[in-house]
Structure formats: structure tokens, C-alpha cells
Short mmCIF file of C-alpha atoms in Angstrom, two decimals:
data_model
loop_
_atom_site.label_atom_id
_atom_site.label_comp_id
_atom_site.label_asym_id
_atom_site.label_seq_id
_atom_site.Cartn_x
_atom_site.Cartn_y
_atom_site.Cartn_z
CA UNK Z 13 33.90 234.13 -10.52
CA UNK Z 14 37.36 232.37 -10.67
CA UNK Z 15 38.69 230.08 -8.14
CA UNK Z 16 41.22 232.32 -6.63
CA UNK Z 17 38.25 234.65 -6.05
CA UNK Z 18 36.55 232.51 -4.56
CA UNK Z 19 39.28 231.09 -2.09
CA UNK Z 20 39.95 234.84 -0.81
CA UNK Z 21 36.07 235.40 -0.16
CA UNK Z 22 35.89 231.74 2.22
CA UNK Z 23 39.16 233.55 4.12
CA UNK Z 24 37.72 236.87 4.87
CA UNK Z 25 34.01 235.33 5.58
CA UNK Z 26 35.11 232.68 7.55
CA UNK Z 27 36.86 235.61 9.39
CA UNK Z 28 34.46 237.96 9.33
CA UNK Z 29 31.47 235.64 10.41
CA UNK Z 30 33.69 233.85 13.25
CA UNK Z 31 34.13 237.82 14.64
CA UNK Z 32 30.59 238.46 14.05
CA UNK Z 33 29.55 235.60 16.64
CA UNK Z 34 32.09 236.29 18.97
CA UNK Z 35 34.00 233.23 18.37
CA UNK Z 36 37.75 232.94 18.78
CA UNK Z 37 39.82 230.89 16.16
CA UNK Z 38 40.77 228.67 19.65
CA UNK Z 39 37.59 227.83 20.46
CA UNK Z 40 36.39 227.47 16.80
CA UNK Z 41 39.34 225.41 16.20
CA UNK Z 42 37.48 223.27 19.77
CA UNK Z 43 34.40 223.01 18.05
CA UNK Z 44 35.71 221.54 14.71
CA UNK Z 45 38.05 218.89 16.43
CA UNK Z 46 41.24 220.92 14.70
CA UNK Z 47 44.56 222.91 15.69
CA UNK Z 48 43.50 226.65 16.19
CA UNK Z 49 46.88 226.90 13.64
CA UNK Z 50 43.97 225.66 11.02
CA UNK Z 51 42.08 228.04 11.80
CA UNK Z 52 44.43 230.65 11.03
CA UNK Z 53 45.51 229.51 7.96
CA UNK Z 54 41.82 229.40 6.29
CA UNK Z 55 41.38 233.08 7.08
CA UNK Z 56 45.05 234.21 6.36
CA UNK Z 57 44.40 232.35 2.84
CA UNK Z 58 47.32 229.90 3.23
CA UNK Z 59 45.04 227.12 2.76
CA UNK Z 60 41.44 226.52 2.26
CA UNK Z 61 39.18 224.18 4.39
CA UNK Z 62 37.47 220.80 2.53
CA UNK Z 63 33.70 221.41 1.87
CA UNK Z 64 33.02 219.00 4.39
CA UNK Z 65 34.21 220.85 7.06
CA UNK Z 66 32.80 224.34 5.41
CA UNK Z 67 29.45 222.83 6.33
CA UNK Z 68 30.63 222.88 9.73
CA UNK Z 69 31.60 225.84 10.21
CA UNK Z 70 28.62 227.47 8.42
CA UNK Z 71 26.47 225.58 11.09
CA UNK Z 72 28.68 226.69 14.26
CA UNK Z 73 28.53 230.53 12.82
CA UNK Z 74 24.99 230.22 11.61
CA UNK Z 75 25.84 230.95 8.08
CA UNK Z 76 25.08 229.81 4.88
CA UNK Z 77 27.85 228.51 2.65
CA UNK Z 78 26.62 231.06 0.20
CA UNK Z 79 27.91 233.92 2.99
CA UNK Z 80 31.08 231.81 3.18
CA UNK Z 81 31.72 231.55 -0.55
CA UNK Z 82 30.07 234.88 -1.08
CA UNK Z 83 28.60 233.75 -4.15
CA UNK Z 84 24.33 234.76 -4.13
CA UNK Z 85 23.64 233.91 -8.23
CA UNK Z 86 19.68 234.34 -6.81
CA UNK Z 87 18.71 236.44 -4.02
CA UNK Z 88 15.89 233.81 -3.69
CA UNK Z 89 18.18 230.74 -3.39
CA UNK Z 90 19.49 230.56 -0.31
CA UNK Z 91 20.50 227.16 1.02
CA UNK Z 92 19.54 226.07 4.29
CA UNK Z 93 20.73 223.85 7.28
CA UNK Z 94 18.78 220.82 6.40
CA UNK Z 95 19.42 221.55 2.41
CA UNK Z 96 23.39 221.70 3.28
CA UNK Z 97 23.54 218.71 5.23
CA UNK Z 98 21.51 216.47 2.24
CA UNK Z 99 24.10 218.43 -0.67
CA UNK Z 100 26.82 216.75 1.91
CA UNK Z 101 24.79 213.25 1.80
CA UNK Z 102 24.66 213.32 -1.88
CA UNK Z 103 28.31 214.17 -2.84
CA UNK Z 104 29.20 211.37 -0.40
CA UNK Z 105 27.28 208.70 -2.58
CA UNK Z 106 28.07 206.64 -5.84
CA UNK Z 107 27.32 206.48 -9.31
CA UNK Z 108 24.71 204.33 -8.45
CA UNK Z 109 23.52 206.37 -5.16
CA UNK Z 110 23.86 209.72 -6.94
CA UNK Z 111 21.49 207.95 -9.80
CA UNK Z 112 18.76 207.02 -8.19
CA UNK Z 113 18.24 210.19 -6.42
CA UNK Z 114 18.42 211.90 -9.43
CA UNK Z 115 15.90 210.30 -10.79
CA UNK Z 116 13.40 209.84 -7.87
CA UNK Z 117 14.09 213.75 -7.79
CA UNK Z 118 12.79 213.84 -11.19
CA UNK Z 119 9.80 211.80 -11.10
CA UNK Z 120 8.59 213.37 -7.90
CA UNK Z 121 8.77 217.01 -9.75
CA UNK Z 122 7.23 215.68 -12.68
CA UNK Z 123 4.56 214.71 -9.98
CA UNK Z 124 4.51 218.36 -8.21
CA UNK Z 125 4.40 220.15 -11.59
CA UNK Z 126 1.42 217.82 -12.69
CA UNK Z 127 -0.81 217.98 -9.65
CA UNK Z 128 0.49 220.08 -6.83
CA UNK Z 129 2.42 219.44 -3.74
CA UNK Z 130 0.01 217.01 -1.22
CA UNK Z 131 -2.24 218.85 0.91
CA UNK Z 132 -2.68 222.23 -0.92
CA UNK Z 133 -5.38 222.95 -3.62
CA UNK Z 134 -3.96 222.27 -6.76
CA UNK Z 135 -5.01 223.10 -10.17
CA UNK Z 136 -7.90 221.44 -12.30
CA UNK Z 137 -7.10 218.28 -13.54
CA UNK Z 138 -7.94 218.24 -17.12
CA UNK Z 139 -10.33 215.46 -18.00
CA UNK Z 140 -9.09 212.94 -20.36
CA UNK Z 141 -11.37 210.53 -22.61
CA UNK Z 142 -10.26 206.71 -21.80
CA UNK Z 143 -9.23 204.22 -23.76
CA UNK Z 144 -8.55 200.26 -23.53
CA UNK Z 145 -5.12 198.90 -23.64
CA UNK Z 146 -3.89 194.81 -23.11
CA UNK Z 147 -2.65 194.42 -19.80
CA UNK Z 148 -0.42 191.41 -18.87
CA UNK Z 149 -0.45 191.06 -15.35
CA UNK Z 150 2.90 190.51 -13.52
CA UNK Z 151 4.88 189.45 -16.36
CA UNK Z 152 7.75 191.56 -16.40
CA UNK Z 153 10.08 190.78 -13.50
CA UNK Z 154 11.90 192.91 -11.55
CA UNK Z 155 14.23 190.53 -9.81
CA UNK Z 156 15.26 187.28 -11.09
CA UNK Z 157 13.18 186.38 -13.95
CA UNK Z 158 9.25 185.91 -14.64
CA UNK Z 159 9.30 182.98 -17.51
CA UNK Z 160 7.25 184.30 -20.59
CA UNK Z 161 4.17 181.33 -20.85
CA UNK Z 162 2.28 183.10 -23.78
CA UNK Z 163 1.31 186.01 -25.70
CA UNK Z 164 -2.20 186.11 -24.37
CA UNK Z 165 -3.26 189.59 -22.07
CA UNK Z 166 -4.96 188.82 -19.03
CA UNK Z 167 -7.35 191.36 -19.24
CA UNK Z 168 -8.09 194.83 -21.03
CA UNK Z 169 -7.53 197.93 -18.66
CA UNK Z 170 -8.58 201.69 -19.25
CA UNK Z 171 -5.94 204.33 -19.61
CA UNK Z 172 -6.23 208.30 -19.72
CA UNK Z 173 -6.08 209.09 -23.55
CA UNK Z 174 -3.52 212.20 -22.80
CA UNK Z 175 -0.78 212.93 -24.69
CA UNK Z 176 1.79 211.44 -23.27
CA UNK Z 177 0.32 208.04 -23.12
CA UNK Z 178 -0.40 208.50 -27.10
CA UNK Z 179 1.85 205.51 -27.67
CA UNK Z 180 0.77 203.23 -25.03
CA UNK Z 181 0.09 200.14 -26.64
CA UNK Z 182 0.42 197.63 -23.33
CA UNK Z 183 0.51 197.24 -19.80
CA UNK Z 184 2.44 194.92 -17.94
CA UNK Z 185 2.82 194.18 -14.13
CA UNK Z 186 6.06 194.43 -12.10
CA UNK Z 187 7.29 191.48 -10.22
CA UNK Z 188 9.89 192.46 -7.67
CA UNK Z 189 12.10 194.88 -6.28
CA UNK Z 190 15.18 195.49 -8.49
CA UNK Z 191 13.49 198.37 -10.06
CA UNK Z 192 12.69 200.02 -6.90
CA UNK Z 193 12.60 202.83 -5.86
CA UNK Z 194 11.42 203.59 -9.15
CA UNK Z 195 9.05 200.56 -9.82
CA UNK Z 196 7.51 198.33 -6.36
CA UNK Z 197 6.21 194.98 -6.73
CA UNK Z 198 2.76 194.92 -8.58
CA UNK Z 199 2.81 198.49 -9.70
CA UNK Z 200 1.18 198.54 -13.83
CA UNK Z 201 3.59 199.91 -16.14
CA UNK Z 202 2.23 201.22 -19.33
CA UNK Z 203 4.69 200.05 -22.58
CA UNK Z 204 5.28 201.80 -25.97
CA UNK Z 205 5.56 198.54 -28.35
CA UNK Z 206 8.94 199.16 -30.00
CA UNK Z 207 11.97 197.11 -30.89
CA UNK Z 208 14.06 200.55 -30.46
CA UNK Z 209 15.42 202.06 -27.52
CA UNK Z 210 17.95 204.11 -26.33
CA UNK Z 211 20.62 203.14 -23.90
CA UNK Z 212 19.33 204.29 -19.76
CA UNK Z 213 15.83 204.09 -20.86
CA UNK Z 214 13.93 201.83 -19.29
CA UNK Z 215 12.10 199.02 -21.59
CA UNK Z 216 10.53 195.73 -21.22
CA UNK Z 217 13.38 192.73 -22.45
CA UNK Z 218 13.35 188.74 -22.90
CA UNK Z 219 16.29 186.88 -22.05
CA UNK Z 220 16.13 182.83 -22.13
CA UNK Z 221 11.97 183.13 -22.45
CA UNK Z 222 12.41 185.33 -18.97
CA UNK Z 223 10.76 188.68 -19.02
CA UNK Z 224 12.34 191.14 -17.01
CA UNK Z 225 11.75 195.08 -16.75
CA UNK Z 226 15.21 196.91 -16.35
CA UNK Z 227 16.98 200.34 -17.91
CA UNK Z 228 19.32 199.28 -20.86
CA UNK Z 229 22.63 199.47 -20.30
CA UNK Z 230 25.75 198.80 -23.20
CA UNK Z 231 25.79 195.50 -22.26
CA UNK Z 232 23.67 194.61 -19.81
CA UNK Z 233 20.54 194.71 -18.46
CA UNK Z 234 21.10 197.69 -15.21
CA UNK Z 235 18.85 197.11 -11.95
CA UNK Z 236 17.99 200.36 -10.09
CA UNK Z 237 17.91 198.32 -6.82
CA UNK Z 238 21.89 197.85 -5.94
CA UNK Z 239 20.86 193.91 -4.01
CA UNK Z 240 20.03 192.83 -7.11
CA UNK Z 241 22.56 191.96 -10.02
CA UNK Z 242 22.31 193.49 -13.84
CA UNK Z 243 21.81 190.85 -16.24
CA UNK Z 244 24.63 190.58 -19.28
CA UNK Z 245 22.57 190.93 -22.45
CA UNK Z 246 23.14 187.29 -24.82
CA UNK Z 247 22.14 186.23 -28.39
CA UNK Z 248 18.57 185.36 -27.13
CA UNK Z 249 18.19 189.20 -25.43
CA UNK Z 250 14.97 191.01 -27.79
CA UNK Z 251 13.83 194.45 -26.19
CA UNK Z 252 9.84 193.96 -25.97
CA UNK Z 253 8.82 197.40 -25.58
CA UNK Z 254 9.87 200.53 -23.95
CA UNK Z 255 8.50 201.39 -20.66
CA UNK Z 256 6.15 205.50 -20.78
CA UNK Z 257 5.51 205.63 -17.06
CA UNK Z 258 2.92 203.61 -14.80
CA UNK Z 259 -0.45 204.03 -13.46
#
């Protein structure tokens, strides 16, 4: 559907769903903190309202902004109030805002798909032989800098021998916050030993004999958690390992 289309259908709905709830463009106008002249424009097509106040109006005429656009791609998908109003908080954000929730979004559907939503019956969970891995406890930091003493695991832990933990090799502990809300303080990441990583994947790194647990950037080392500072990447930076999920 082109633009033009699409400009025409917000003027007639707008119209047509202001009538419907016996509204007048005066008192609509009232409601939106605008010149009823506004009003007239939108529906006469002369201009077209920002999506900002579309939301608006969809909540004053009880709409959705797919009546206003009068665009349904899926019967099914219908957004609502609440759903408009968090699409508004997330075009508002940053980079770094838009980001994270993109990939908290991700994780938690990863979760849903895996086991179910929380209180309903979800499906079988498939039982999974265990193995042993190394696990190194809080020696990755996710702040400052956790100095690197040794080489030596604290302990052995068992792990789920499923596929995608097939190339597990470690586990480390977090220190900190910077990774949050993806990693908290003293949550067990499990570590694929490799030298190789791609940039925005998130690995385990040494800087100055400092461990630190961040996602790779081009030239620095990115913290999820805006408080915190990335860390440029020097001469002494290695990549330890690159970080599968956590437990």
C-alpha cells in the first residue's frame, strides 16, 4: 500500500470514526490540546497528524490505529491500548534503549517457546543426560574489572548435555551490573572456549589481566547497562571465550 494511500485512509477514518462517536472536530480539537482548523485539515487531507498524536486520537475514538491507517495485514493482529502506548515508548528511545529491549524481548521468547508462559501447563521437558564442566566463580566482571589471579576452576558444576550447550566448555560467574538486564550479579554463564567471535556477540575478554564479560563492539568493549562505560579494546585485549547462555 503506498504512502499516498495510506494518508487518504487516516483522513477519511479519522473522519469517519470522529462521526461514529459523536464527536465534533471542536471538541476533538479540545481533547487533543489543538486548533479545531487541525482538525479539519487531517480529514480534508491537507495535512496528516504525527503518529504521536494518532495514538491519541485512536484512544479518544476508541480505535485502533489499524482502523485509522486501514491497514489489517492479519485479521488476528490487532493492536491494543496498552500495546499502542508501549510501540509509542519504544520509538521514543535510543539506540541503546531500543537495544536492550530488543533483546530482553528475545531472550524472554526464547524462554516462552522453551517452557511455556508462567502459570499454565506447559509441555514435557525433555530429559537431558548431565555432564561436568569447570566453573570459575565470579571471575568475569561486569562493571569495572575482576583481576584474573589464575587459571585454576573453583569447582566442577553439572550442565544439561542438550544441544545447544554442545560446546560448553566453561562456566564463569558474573560480577556486576553492566551487563544487566541481560546478565545480574552472580548469575553462571556457560562459555564456548574460542578465540573467534563475531562483533555484538557477547564473549568473555582480558584487558590489563582484568576479566570482564561484555558484547564486542569494533572497538570497544559495549556494556548493556548505559551507567556503566564501554571499555576501548588495547594491544593487551585477548577474547577468552564466547558467552552460549547461562544457567
Amino acid at each position: 500500500m503506498s504512502d499516498d494511500t495510506i494518508k487518504k485512509n487516516i483522513s477519511k477514518n479519522i473522519s469517519k470514526y470522529r462521526e461514529a462517536a459523536g464527536i465534533s472536530q471542536k471538541d476533538l480539537a479540545k481533547k487533543l490540546g489543538v486548533v479545531p482548523s487541525r482538525i479539519s485539515n487531517w480529514e480534508t487531507g491537507a495535512n496528516c497528524p504525527t503518529i504521536d498524536i494518532l495514538f491519541e486520537v485512536c484512544e479518544i475514538l476508541n480505535v485502533s490505529i489499524n482502523d485509522i491507517y486501514g491497514v489489517y495485514p492479519d485479521s488476528k493482529f490487532i493492536l491494543k491500548y496498552g500495546e499502542q502506548d508501549l510501540l509509542k515508548k519504544y520509538r521514543n528511545l535510543d539506540d541503546h534503549g531500543k537495544e536492550i529491549v530488543n533483546f530482553s524481548l528475545d531472550k524472554e521468547t526464547e524462554r516462552i517457546e522453551k517452557y511455556g508462559k508462567l502459570g499454565e501447563v506447559s509441555h514435557p521437558v525433555t530429559s537431558f543426560p548431565m555432564r561436568l564442566i569447570s566453573y570459575y566463580f565470579k571471575n568475569a566482571s561486569a562493571g569495572t574489572g575482576q583481576l584474573v589471579i589464575d587459571n585454576l576452576p573453583d569447582k566442577d558444576i553439572e550442565i544439561p548435555d542438550k544441544p545447544e550447550y554442545r560446546n560448553v566448555s566453561y562456566a564463569i560467574g558474573v560480577n556486576g551490573s553492566s551487563m544487566e538486564p541481560a546478565f545480574q550479579d552472580g548469575d553462571i554463564l556457560l562459555v564456548e572456549a574460542t578465540q573467534e567471535i563475531e562483533v555484538g556477540d557477547i564473549g568473555i575478554f582480558q584487558i590489563n589481566n582484568e576479566c570482564f564479560v561484555k558484547k564486542l563492539g569494533e572497538k570497544e568493549l559495549i556494556s548493556l547497562n548505559k551507567d556503566y562505560k564501554n571499555i576501548p579494546l588495547d594491544e593487551t585485549a585477548a577474547t577468552l571465550g564466547k558467552v552460549i547462555g547461562k544457567l
